[in-house]
Amino acid sequence: MKAVSRASALEVEGLHKSYSLRTGVLSVLEDVSFAVAPGEFVALLGPSGSGKSTLLNILAGLERPGRGTVRIGGSAAGLPLIAYMQQKDLLLPWRTLWDNVLLAPEIRSAAERERAAEKAREWLKAFHLFEFRHAYPAQLSGGMRQRAALIRTLLCEREILLLDEPFGAVDALTRRRLQRHLLRVWETLDKTVILVTHDVEEAILLATRIVLLSSRPGRIVESIDVLPPHSVRPQSAETFRLKSRILETLEQSDAAAL
Amino acid sequence: MLRPSESPGLTAPRSSAGTAEPAGRPWPNGRGAWLGQIVYPVALVLSLLAAWEGVVRVFSLPRYILPAPSLVALTLWEKWPVFAAHTWVTVQEVAAGGALGIAVGLCLALAMFFFAPLEKAFYPLLITSQNVPVFAIAPLLVVWFGYGFLPKVLMAAIIVFFPITVATLDGLKRTDPDLVRLFRTMGASPAQILWKLRLPAAMPALFSGLKISAIYSTIGAVIGEWVGAGAGLGYLMLSANAQLRVAEVFGAILCLTPIGLTLLGAVVLAERVLLPWQRLAAREDEPLEPHP
Ligand SMILES: Nc1ncnc2c1ncn2[C@@H]1O[C@H](COP(=O)(O)OP(=O)(O)OP(=O)(O)O)[C@@H](O)[C@H]1O
Ligand SMILES: [Mg+2]
């Protein structure tokens, strides 16, 4: 397991977030604190509506926390360190797949875009999208669009990846393959990853740590260190025990909230 | 330079995905639909013309009340240099006025989008101004700018700019805020957000505005000519009408309609070429519009 010796890549302390609605105040996150070390792969698990996307929005600097502090790379201003893949694919409908995945380098400069082309080709091939590179998003399936959004996020070339259910719309087989690709990215490029998922098994297979969020208002119920990705055997009794323990914890927090 | 050279096998993978299409109708927008779009309207127009011709002949209506289509055709044939000259004048007015109207409309929309106070100040005025009949403005323009080219151009521009302004502003405002946030996380500058996001996102709306403007563009020029002119199709209509040369009035109308239709055709064509993704989106079950 990677030691948490270096300074945190990302640190959240006493985070509260609520939305004021017409019907009253909706508390979404309550006293959330955690730290992520550089190179860690954290899976964020929690029931629907527990504020996972909200938390990522705050980390990405897109929303302000109501209370609490967010520190990224030791400083408060974290934007240039983070690449964020949101729950919707957010591809630009007027751009081909190729032009979509190269958006981030293109925004940096034309030269950067040129430089990133090789990598884009490599990723598109790995994700089985290369022959569709001239297609528009409307011509692609939901899963294909999601994969494209993931490639675009990778091509942002940021230290920290925030991924909000990146494999939500793909079948089990494709999901497996994409998970392996993501693992390879994480290992070879030494990124810090925070992955939101509903899939307990996915969390166990990929993450070095699983953070469990209660149902709304989201609080951190437990933070579980798991075996490094490649030593997890999906069918082992240990994995099975971990899985049922996580599900139990989530259920309990759900019952407590009601 | 950035695009790899091999051509994508787009259609093959998609059809192999096995989406069941009803047999015999492979594409809802196929050639059959196209033929229908031409055949039915043409058939309708031809039968209307035949009926018109029949009515005029059976009741032997005088030509200064209602000339038969055949007489209109004959007039067009015999006096085509006159019609051509007047048409050319109107075409120029419409072209200049249209260009001016589009430019003003775009600038106004951008200005109102970026400076909220400007929008608050201008928008009510803009809507109200559209309640003022253009017939009331036309004589004023003659007073101010005389009988020449300029007042007609201004009339055409006044008609054209409004749909462009409203449509473009609407399009700019409807840009998915999540996309704007995506660009921000990527470190995009405001100029990049405008050029790479807001303007492309507003394009479909702009084209809707352009279609409306294309249809109405000739109206402005013709009204301008009615109020005071020495040439143009509007002038021709008015003077022919005064002398009860009704066939010539119809001839002028026949010369006028293709101008607007050609412009509309040009807009539709430009939209197909510039926004190919839009037609794909229209075919999809779920709308591709940036998520509302
Ligand atoms: N802008 C907003 N205004 C008001 N309420 C909001 C807003 N954004 C999110 N919420 C509310 O906050 C709660 C948490 O939303 P969030 O999207 O973070 O959940 P989530 O954990 O990501 O759920 P899911 O797993 O279904 O994606 C929801 O109840 C939602 O209605
Ligand atoms: Mg979510």
JSON list of C-alpha atoms in Angstrom, two decimals, chain B residues 13-14 20-21 30 46 62 86 88 106 119 136 171 200 204 226 230-231 245 266 280:
[
{"chain": "B", "resi": 13, "resn": "PRO", "atom": "CA", "xyz": [-20.37, -0.58, -37.42]},
{"chain": "B", "resi": 14, "resn": "ARG", "atom": "CA", "xyz": [-23.58, 1.28, -36.89]},
{"chain": "B", "resi": 20, "resn": "ALA", "atom": "CA", "xyz": [-34.28, -2.71, -36.30]},
{"chain": "B", "resi": 21, "resn": "GLU", "atom": "CA", "xyz": [-35.61, -0.50, -39.07]},
{"chain": "B", "resi": 30, "resn": "GLY", "atom": "CA", "xyz": [-34.92, 8.84, -47.88]},
{"chain": "B", "resi": 46, "resn": "LEU", "atom": "CA", "xyz": [-50.31, 23.29, -61.40]},
{"chain": "B", "resi": 62, "resn": "PRO", "atom": "CA", "xyz": [-61.25, 41.43, -68.16]},
{"chain": "B", "resi": 86, "resn": "HIS", "atom": "CA", "xyz": [-36.18, 46.04, -61.80]},
{"chain": "B", "resi": 88, "resn": "TRP", "atom": "CA", "xyz": [-31.73, 43.46, -60.23]},
{"chain": "B", "resi": 106, "resn": "LEU", "atom": "CA", "xyz": [-25.20, 39.76, -34.49]},
{"chain": "B", "resi": 119, "resn": "GLU", "atom": "CA", "xyz": [-29.92, 43.91, -22.57]},
{"chain": "B", "resi": 136, "resn": "ALA", "atom": "CA", "xyz": [-44.88, 54.10, -40.72]},
{"chain": "B", "resi": 171, "resn": "GLY", "atom": "CA", "xyz": [-28.88, 30.74, -28.56]},
{"chain": "B", "resi": 200, "resn": "PRO", "atom": "CA", "xyz": [-20.99, 27.22, -32.03]},
{"chain": "B", "resi": 204, "resn": "PRO", "atom": "CA", "xyz": [-28.60, 26.44, -34.71]},
{"chain": "B", "resi": 226, "resn": "TRP", "atom": "CA", "xyz": [-43.49, 51.69, -52.59]},
{"chain": "B", "resi": 230, "resn": "GLY", "atom": "CA", "xyz": [-37.80, 55.17, -59.47]},
{"chain": "B", "resi": 231, "resn": "ALA", "atom": "CA", "xyz": [-36.89, 51.52, -59.87]},
{"chain": "B", "resi": 245, "resn": "ARG", "atom": "CA", "xyz": [-51.69, 46.59, -66.02]},
{"chain": "B", "resi": 266, "resn": "ALA", "atom": "CA", "xyz": [-28.95, 29.41, -49.48]},
{"chain": "B", "resi": 280, "resn": "LEU", "atom": "CA", "xyz": [-27.70, 13.76, -37.23]}
]
